[in-house]
XYZ file of C-alpha atoms in Angstrom:
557
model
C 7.399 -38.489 -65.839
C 4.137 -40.469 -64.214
C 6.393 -41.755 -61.467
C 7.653 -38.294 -61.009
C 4.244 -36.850 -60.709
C 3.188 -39.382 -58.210
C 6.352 -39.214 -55.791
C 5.779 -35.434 -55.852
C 2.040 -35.766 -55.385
C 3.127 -38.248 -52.602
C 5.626 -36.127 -51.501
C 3.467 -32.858 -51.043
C 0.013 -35.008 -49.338
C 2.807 -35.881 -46.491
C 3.956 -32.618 -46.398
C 0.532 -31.147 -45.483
C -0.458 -34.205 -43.133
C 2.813 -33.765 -40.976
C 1.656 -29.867 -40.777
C -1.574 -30.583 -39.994
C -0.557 -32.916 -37.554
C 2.056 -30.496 -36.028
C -0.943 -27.845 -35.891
C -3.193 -30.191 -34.329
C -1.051 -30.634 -31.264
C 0.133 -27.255 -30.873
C -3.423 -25.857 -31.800
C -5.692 -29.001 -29.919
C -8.888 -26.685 -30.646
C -9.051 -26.882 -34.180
C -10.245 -29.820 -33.388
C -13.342 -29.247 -31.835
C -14.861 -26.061 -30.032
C -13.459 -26.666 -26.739
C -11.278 -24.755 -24.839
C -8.210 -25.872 -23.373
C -6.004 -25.290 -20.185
C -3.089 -27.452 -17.839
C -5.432 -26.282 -15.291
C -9.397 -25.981 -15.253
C -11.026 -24.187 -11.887
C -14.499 -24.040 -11.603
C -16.210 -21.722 -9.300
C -15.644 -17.716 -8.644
C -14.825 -17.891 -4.909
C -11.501 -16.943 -3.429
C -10.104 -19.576 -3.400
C -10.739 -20.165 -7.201
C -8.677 -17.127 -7.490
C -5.611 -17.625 -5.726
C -5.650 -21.256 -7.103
C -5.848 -19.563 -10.487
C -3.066 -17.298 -10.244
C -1.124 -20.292 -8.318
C -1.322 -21.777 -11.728
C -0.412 -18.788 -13.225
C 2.627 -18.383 -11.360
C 3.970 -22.120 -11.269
C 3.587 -21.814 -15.353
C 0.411 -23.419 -15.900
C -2.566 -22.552 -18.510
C -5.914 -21.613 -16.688
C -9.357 -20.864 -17.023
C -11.877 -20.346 -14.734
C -15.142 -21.109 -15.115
C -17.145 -19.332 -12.975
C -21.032 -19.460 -12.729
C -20.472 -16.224 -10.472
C -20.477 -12.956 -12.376
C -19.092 -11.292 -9.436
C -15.431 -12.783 -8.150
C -14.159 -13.713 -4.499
C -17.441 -15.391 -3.166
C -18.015 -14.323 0.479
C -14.981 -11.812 0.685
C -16.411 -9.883 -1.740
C -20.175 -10.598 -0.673
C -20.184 -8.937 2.880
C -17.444 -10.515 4.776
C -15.368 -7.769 5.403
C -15.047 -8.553 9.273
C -12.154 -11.003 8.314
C -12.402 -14.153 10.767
C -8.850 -14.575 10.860
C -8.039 -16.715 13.879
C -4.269 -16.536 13.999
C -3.619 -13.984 11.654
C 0.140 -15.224 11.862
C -0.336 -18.543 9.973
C -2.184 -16.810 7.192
C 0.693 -16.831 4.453
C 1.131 -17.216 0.659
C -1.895 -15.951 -2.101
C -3.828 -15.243 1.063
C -1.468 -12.789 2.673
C -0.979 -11.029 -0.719
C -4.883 -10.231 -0.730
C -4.778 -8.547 2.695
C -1.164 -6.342 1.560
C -3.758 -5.345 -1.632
C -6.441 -4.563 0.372
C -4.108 -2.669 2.895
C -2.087 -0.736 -0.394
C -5.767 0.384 -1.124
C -6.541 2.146 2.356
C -2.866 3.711 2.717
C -4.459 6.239 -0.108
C -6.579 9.360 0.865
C -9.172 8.445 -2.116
C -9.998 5.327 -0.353
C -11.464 6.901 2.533
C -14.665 8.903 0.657
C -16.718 9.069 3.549
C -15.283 8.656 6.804
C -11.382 10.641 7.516
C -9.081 7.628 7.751
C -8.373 9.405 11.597
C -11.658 8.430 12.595
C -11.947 4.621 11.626
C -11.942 2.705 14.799
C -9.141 0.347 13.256
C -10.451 -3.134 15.782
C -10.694 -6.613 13.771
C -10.972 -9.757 15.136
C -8.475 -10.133 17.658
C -5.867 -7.627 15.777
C -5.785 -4.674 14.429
C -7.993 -4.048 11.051
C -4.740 -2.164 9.842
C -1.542 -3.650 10.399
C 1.130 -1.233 9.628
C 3.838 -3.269 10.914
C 3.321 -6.166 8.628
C 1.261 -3.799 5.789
C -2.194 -6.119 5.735
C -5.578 -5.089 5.969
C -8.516 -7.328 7.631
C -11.095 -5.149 7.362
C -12.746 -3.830 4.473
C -15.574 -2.726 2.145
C -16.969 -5.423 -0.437
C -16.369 -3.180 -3.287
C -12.812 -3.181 -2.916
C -12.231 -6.951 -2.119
C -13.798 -7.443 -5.236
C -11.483 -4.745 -7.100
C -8.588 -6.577 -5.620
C -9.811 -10.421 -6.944
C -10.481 -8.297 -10.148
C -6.684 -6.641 -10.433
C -5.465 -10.400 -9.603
C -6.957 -11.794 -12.593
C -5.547 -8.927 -14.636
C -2.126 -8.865 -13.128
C -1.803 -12.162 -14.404
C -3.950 -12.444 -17.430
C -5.931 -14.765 -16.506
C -9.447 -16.429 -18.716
C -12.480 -16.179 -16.880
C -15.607 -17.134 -17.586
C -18.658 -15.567 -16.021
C -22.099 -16.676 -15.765
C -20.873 -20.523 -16.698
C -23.088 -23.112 -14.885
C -21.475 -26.180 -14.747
C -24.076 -28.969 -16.580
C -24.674 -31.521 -13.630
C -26.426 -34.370 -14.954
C -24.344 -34.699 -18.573
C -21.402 -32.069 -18.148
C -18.674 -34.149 -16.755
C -16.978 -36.514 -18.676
C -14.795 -38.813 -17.329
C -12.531 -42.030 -18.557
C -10.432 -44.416 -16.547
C -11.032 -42.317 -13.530
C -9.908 -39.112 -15.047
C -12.506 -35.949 -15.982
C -11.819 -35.362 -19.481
C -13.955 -32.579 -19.959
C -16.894 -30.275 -18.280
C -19.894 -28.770 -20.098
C -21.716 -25.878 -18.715
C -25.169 -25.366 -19.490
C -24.521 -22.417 -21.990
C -22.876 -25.085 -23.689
C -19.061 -24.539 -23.746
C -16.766 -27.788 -23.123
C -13.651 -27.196 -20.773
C -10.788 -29.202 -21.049
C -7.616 -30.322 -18.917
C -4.984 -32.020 -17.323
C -6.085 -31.458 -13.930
C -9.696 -29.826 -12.526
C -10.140 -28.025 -8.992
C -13.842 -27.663 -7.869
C -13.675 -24.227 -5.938
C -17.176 -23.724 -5.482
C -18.956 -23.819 -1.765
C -21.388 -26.290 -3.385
C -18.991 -29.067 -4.043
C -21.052 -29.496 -7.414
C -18.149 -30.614 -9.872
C -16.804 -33.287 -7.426
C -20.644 -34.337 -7.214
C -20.780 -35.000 -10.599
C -18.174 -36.249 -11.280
C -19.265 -39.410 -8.328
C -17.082 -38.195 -5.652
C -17.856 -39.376 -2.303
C -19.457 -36.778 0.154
C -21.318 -35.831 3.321
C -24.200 -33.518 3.928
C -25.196 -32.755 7.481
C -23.580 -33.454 10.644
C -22.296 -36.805 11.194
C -23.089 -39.135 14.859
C -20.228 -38.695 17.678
C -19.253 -42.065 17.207
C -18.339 -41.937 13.373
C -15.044 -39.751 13.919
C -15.111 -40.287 17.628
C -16.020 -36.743 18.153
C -17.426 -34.729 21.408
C -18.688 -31.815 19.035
C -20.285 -33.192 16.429
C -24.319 -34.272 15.839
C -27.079 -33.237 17.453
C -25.999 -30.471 20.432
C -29.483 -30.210 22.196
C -28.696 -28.257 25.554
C -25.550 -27.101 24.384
C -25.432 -23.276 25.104
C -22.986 -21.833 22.835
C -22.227 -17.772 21.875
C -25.577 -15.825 22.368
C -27.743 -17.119 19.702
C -30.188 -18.983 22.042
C -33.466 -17.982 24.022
C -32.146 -16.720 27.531
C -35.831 -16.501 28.471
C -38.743 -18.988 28.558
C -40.524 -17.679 24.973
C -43.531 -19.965 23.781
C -43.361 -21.303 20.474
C -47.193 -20.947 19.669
C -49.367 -18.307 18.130
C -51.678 -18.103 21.375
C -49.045 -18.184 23.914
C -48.978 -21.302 25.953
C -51.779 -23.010 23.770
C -50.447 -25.836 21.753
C -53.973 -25.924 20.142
C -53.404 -22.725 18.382
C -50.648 -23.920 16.029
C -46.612 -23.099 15.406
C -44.937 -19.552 14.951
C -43.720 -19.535 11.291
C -40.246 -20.703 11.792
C -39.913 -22.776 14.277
C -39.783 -26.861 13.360
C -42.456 -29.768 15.067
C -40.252 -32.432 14.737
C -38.131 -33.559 17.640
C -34.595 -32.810 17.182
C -32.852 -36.166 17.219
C -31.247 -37.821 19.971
C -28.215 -36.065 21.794
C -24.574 -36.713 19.353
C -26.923 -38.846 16.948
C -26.276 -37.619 13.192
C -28.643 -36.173 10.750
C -28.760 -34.318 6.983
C -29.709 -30.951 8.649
C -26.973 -28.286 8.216
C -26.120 -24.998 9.850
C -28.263 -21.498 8.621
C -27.205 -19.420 5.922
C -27.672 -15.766 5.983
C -26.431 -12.581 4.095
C -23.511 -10.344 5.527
C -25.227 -7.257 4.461
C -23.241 -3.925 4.597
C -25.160 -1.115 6.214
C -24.260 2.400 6.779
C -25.628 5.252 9.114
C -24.175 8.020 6.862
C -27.172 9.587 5.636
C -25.468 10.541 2.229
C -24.849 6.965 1.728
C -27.601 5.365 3.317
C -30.764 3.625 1.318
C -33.336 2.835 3.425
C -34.414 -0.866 3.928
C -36.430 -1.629 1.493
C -40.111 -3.453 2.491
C -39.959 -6.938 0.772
C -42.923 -7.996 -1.773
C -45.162 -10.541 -0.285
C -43.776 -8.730 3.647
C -45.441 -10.965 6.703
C -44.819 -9.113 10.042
C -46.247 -12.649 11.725
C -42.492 -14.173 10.321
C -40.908 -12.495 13.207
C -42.993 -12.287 15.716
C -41.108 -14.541 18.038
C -38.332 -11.851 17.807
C -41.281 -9.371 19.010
C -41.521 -11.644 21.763
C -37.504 -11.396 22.447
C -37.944 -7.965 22.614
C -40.598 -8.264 25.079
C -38.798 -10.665 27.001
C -36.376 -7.801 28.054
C -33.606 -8.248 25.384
C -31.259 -5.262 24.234
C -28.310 -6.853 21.658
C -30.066 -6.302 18.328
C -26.759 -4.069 17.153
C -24.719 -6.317 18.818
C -22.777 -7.745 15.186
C -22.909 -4.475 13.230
C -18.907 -5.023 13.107
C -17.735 -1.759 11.604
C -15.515 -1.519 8.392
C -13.941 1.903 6.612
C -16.451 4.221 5.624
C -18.957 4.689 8.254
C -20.460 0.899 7.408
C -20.591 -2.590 8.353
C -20.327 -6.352 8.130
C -23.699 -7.179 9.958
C -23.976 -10.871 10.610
C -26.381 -12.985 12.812
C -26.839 -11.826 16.788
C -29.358 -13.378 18.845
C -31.559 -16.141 19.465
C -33.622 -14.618 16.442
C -31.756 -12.879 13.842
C -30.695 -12.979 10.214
C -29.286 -16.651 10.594
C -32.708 -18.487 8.575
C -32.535 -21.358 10.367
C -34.019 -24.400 9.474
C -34.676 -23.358 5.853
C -31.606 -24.328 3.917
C -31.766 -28.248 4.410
C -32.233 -29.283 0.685
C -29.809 -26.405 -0.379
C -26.678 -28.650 -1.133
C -28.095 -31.202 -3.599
C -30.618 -29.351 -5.164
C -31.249 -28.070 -8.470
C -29.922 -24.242 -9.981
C -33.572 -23.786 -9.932
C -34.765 -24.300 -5.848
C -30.825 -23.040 -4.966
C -32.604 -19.660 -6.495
C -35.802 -20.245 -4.667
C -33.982 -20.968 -1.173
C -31.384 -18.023 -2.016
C -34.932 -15.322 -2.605
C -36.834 -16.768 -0.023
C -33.432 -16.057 2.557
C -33.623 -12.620 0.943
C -37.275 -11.926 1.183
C -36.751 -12.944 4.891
C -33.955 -10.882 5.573
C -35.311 -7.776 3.562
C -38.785 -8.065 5.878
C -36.521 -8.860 9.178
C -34.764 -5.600 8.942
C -37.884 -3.532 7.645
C -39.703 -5.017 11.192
C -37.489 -3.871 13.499
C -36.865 -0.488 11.803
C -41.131 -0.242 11.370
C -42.874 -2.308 13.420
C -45.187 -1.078 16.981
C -43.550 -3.762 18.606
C -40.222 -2.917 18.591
C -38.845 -1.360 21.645
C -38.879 2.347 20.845
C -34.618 2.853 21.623
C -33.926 0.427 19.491
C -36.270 1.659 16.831
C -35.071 4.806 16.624
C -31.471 4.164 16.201
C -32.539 1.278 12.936
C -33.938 4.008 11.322
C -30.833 5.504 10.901
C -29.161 2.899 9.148
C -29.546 1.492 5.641
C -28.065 -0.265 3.479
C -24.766 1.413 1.859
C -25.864 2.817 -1.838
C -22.533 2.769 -3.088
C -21.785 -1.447 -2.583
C -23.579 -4.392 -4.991
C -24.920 -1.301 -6.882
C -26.349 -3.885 -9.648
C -28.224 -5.810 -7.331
C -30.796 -3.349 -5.416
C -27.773 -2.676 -2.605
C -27.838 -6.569 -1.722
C -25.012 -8.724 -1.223
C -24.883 -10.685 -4.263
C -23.225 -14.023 -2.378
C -25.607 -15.717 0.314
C -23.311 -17.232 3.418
C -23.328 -20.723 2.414
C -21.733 -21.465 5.490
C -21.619 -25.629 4.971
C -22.993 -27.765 2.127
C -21.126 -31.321 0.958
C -18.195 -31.988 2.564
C -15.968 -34.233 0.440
C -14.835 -37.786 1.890
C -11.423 -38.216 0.805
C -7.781 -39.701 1.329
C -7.953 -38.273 4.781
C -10.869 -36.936 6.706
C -9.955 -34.001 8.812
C -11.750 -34.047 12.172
C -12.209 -32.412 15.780
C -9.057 -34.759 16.454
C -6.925 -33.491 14.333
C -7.644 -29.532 15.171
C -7.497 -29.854 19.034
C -3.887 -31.916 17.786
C -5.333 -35.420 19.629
C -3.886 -36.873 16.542
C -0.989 -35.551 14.215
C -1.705 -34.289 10.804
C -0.061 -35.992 7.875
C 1.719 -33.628 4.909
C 0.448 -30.187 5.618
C -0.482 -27.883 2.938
C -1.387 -24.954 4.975
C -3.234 -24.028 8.542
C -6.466 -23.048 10.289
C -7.478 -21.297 13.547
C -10.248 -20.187 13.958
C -12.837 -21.872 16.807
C -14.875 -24.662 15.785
C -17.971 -22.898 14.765
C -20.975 -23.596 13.877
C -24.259 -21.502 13.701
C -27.455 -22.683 14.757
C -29.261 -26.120 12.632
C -32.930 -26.212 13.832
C -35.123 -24.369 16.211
C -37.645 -26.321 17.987
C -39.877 -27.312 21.229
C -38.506 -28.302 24.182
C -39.956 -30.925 26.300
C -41.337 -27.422 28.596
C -43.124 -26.415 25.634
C -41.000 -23.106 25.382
C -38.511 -22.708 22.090
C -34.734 -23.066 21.713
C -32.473 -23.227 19.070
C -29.939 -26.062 18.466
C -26.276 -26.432 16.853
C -24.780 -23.485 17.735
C -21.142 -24.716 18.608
C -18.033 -22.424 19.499
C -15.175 -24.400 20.392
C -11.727 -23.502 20.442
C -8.787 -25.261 18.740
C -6.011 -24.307 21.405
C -4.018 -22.594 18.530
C -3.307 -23.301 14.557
C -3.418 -26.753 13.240
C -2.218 -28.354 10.216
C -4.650 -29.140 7.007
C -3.294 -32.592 5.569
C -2.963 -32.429 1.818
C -4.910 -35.617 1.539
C -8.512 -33.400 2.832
C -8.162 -31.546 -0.923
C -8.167 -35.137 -3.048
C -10.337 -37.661 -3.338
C -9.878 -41.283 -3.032
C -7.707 -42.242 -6.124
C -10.187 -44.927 -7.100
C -12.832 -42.010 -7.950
C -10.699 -39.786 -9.362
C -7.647 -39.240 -10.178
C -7.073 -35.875 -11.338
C -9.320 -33.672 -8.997
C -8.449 -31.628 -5.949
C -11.647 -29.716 -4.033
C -10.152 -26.548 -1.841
C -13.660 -25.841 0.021
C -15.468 -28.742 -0.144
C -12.627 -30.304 1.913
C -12.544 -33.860 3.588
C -13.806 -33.297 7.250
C -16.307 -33.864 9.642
C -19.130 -31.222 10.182
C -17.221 -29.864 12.651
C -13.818 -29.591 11.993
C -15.569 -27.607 8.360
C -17.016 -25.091 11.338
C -13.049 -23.760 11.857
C -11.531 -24.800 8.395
C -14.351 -22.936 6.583
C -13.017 -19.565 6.983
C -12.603 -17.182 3.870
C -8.258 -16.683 4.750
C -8.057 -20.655 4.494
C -10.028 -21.031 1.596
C -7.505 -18.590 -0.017
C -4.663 -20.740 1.479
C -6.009 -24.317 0.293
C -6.931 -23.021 -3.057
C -3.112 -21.865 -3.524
C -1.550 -25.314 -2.388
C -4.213 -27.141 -4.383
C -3.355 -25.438 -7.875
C 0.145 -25.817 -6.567
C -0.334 -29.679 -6.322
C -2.277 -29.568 -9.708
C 0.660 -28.101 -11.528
C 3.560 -31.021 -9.774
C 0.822 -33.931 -10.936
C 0.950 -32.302 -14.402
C 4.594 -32.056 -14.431
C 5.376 -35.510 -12.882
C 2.405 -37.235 -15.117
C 0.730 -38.479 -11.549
C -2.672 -38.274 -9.991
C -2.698 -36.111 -7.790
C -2.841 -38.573 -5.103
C 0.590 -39.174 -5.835
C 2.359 -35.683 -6.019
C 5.861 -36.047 -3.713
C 4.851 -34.126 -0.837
C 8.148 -33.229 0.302
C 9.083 -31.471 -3.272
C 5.083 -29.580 -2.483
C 6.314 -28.734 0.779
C 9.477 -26.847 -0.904
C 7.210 -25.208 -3.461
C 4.778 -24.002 -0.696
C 7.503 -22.747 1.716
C 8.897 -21.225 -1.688
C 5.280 -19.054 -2.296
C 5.105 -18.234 1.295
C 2.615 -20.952 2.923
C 2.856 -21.542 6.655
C 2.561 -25.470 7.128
C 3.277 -25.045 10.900
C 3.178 -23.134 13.961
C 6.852 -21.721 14.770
């Protein structure tokens, strides 16, 4: 009977230890508090969303954790003036968000304040509306925004707002794997395979990825465009006219405008850690029944701006010359001029810093771009014409309604630049050199906005770093710019923080490719987590079926 008692004992404590074990594996959070996905994204930018419902799609678990409350990043922060290049190799995820945003305007509702007869219907090079192939290139943030938002619901998909990822003890990594994240909040993230979508690049920085900041010399890439561009006359964001850089005009004595730098600029094509201005894309409307006026910044210094008072002065008329017009009687308004809404100089330690100065660089941009637009709508100084007409715009009352009418998303137009399997470069985009195992195209000219503004040798001001360059057509974006080398990790693909130079980032950082890369990234994600690889070893030839499969242009037909 004691025997019998024991086997059964025996019997039953196996029992529950092969369920428990059964639940532990199917259930891998009873375990701890974490949370679990195939496929962790971090960041809230576009491309963290069409990677996201990539995963989705190819069958994949997903979170994202976002430290954005707000989804899509720039396309939902101002940029509604698409920069779309070719708008032909712009496939996939991508070309789904445009078909959205175009299903949106085909409806009388969408067009509250303006009659849908009287929008002007230009974009970039193509039509903002393109019946023929049903996409949209223009729009209103609100409704790129509403479009991310009906993506993630489409598909069902976890994200997590307001998560900041824990740089200094958040990423955990063994044998060259990330194991797990932490954001500061507190929550641990784990997965097979981790994308770092953000425009910061701070995931693959923590987790001791190799990476840039600033522009590299000529000679590292063997490049024509890239380091220091003094005398290099670019767009129209330079002084035309001979403006003194002093507060007494002409007398050094008398000290520096506010904004302009007293260091030399560096040698001609020598590198530096100096990257291009940020701004905001603010969205402004002269429809008085939308219209808020411009607010004056706390703290307002009309002496920040008055080299643009001597602009004006100087003769100069273009101040409306980038209020690009989107539905609704508003406007993507970016940077025009040789002094604008492009803070140059001011953004240097922006990439590696802290949450904390990020915040102080992203209010002091603000405060600057609050008191640029209250000058020329207030100030004596200000030609009277082109006074008059600023006072009847404003910013649009019904867009970023929880944050004062602002954009929510500054332009971080560059910050690290990942150096990977393969470093994408001017080479590769003006096709000197073929690209290995594309996973999508880019464009759009080799931009790049201005980097410093300082003293010539005259004593008179310029700015330098403003490059537009043109990439005679599309080009291919080799799969190896989204990993890094295999030795640093081995289960980590970066979408916007790609591998290239500083200038070959100034075509390949455009909001459509972002969307593109972010898509072929989670697709690569989900073949390494099928095939047991790092991604460094996904068969490219099976991702170029899958890609072809979702719609992805690899190359020019």
């Amino acid at each position: 009977m004691k025997n019998w008692k024991q086997r059964t004992t025996a019997l039953l404590l196996a029992m529950a230890a092969a369920i428990l074990a059964i639940n532990c594996k199917e259930k891998p959070e009873a375990q701890d508090d974490a949370i679990y996905a195939d496929i962790v994204i971090y960041g809230g930018t576009s491309a963290a969303i069409t990677a996201a419902v990539e995963a989705k799609r190819s069958g994949k678990s997903v979170v994202v954790v976002s430290p954005d409350i707000h989804l899509g990043g720039l396309t939902s922060g101002g940029l509604g003036w698409t920069d779309t290049g070719d708008k032909s190799v712009i496939g996939g995820l991508a070309r789904e968000f445009y078909q959205r945003v175009y299903n949106h305007y085909n409806t009388d509702e969408a067009w509250r304040w303006q009659p849908h007869s009287e929008y002007g219907n230009t974009g970039q090079g193509t039509p903002a509306m393109d019946g023929e192939n049903r996409t949209m290139w223009i729009f209103e943030p609100h409704v790129a925004e509403k479009v991310f938002e009906s993506f993630v619901q489409d598909e069902n998909i976890r994200v997590d707002r307001d998560e900041w990822l824990d740089r200094e003890n958040g990423v955990v990594l063994k044998e060259g794997k990330i194991i797990s994240i932490t954001t500061l909040s507190g929550k641990t993230y784990k997965g097979k395979v981790f994308l770092d979508a953000t425009y910061e690049g701070d995931l693959m920085a923590a987790a001791g990825v190799s990476y840039h900041v600033g522009r590299e010399g000529r000679d590292v890439y063997g490049e024509e465009w890239n380091g220091v561009q003094t005398g290099v006359l670019h767009h129209k964001h330079w002084f035309a006219s001979d403006i003194s850089p002093y507060v007494v005009p002409g007398d050094p004595s008398s000290g520096l405008l506010p904004r302009v730098s007293g260091e030399h600029p560096g040698e001609k094509y020598s590198g530096d850690n100096k990257i291009q201005a940020y701004c905001f894309r603010t969205c402004m409307t002269n429809h008085e029944p939308n219209r808020v006026p411009f607010p004056k910044p706390e703290g307002y210094d009309p002496m920040q701006y008055e080299l643009l008072a001597r602009v004006f002065e100087s003769g100069w008329k273009e101040w409306f010359g980038k209020f690009d017009a989107i539905p609704n009687y508003k406007t993507d308004t970016n940077n025009h001029g040789p002094f604008s809404s492009d803070n140059i100089g001011m953004n240097y330690d922006y990439p590696e810093a802290s949450y904390e100065r990020r915040r102080e660089i992203i209010k002091e941009h603000e405060q600057y771009q609050k008191g640029l637009l209250w000058f020329v709508a207030n100030d004596p100084r200000v030609p009277e014409d082109i006074q008059t007409e600023m006072q009847k715009w404003g910013l649009a009352k019904d867009e970023f309604v929880d944050n004062g009418n602002w954009p929510h998303q500054i332009y971080v137009r560059e910050a690290r630049r990942m150096i990977g399997e393969f470093v994408m470069t001017e080479n590769e985009l003006l096709k000197r050199r073929p690209t290995p195992k594309s996973v999508g195209m880019g464009s759009y000219t080799m931009d790049s906005h201005n980097v410093q503004r300082y003293v010539k040798e005259d004593g008179f001001v310029q700015n330098e770093g403003d490059i537009g360059v043109g990439t005679n057509g599309p080009y291919a974006i080799s799969y190896g710019s989204l990993v890094p080398k295999k030795k640093e990790c081995a289960n980590l693909l970066v979408p916007v923080c790609v591998s290239s130079s500083h200038i070959a980032f100034g075509s390949i950082r455009m909001e459509p490719v972002f969307m593109i890369l972010g898509q072929s990234a989670a697709a690569a994600a989900a073949m390494a987590i099928d095939g047991e690889v790092p991604v460094q070893e996904v068969n490219y030839n099976s991702l170029k079926k899958v890609l072809l499969d979702r719609g992805q242009v690899l190359e020019k037909q």
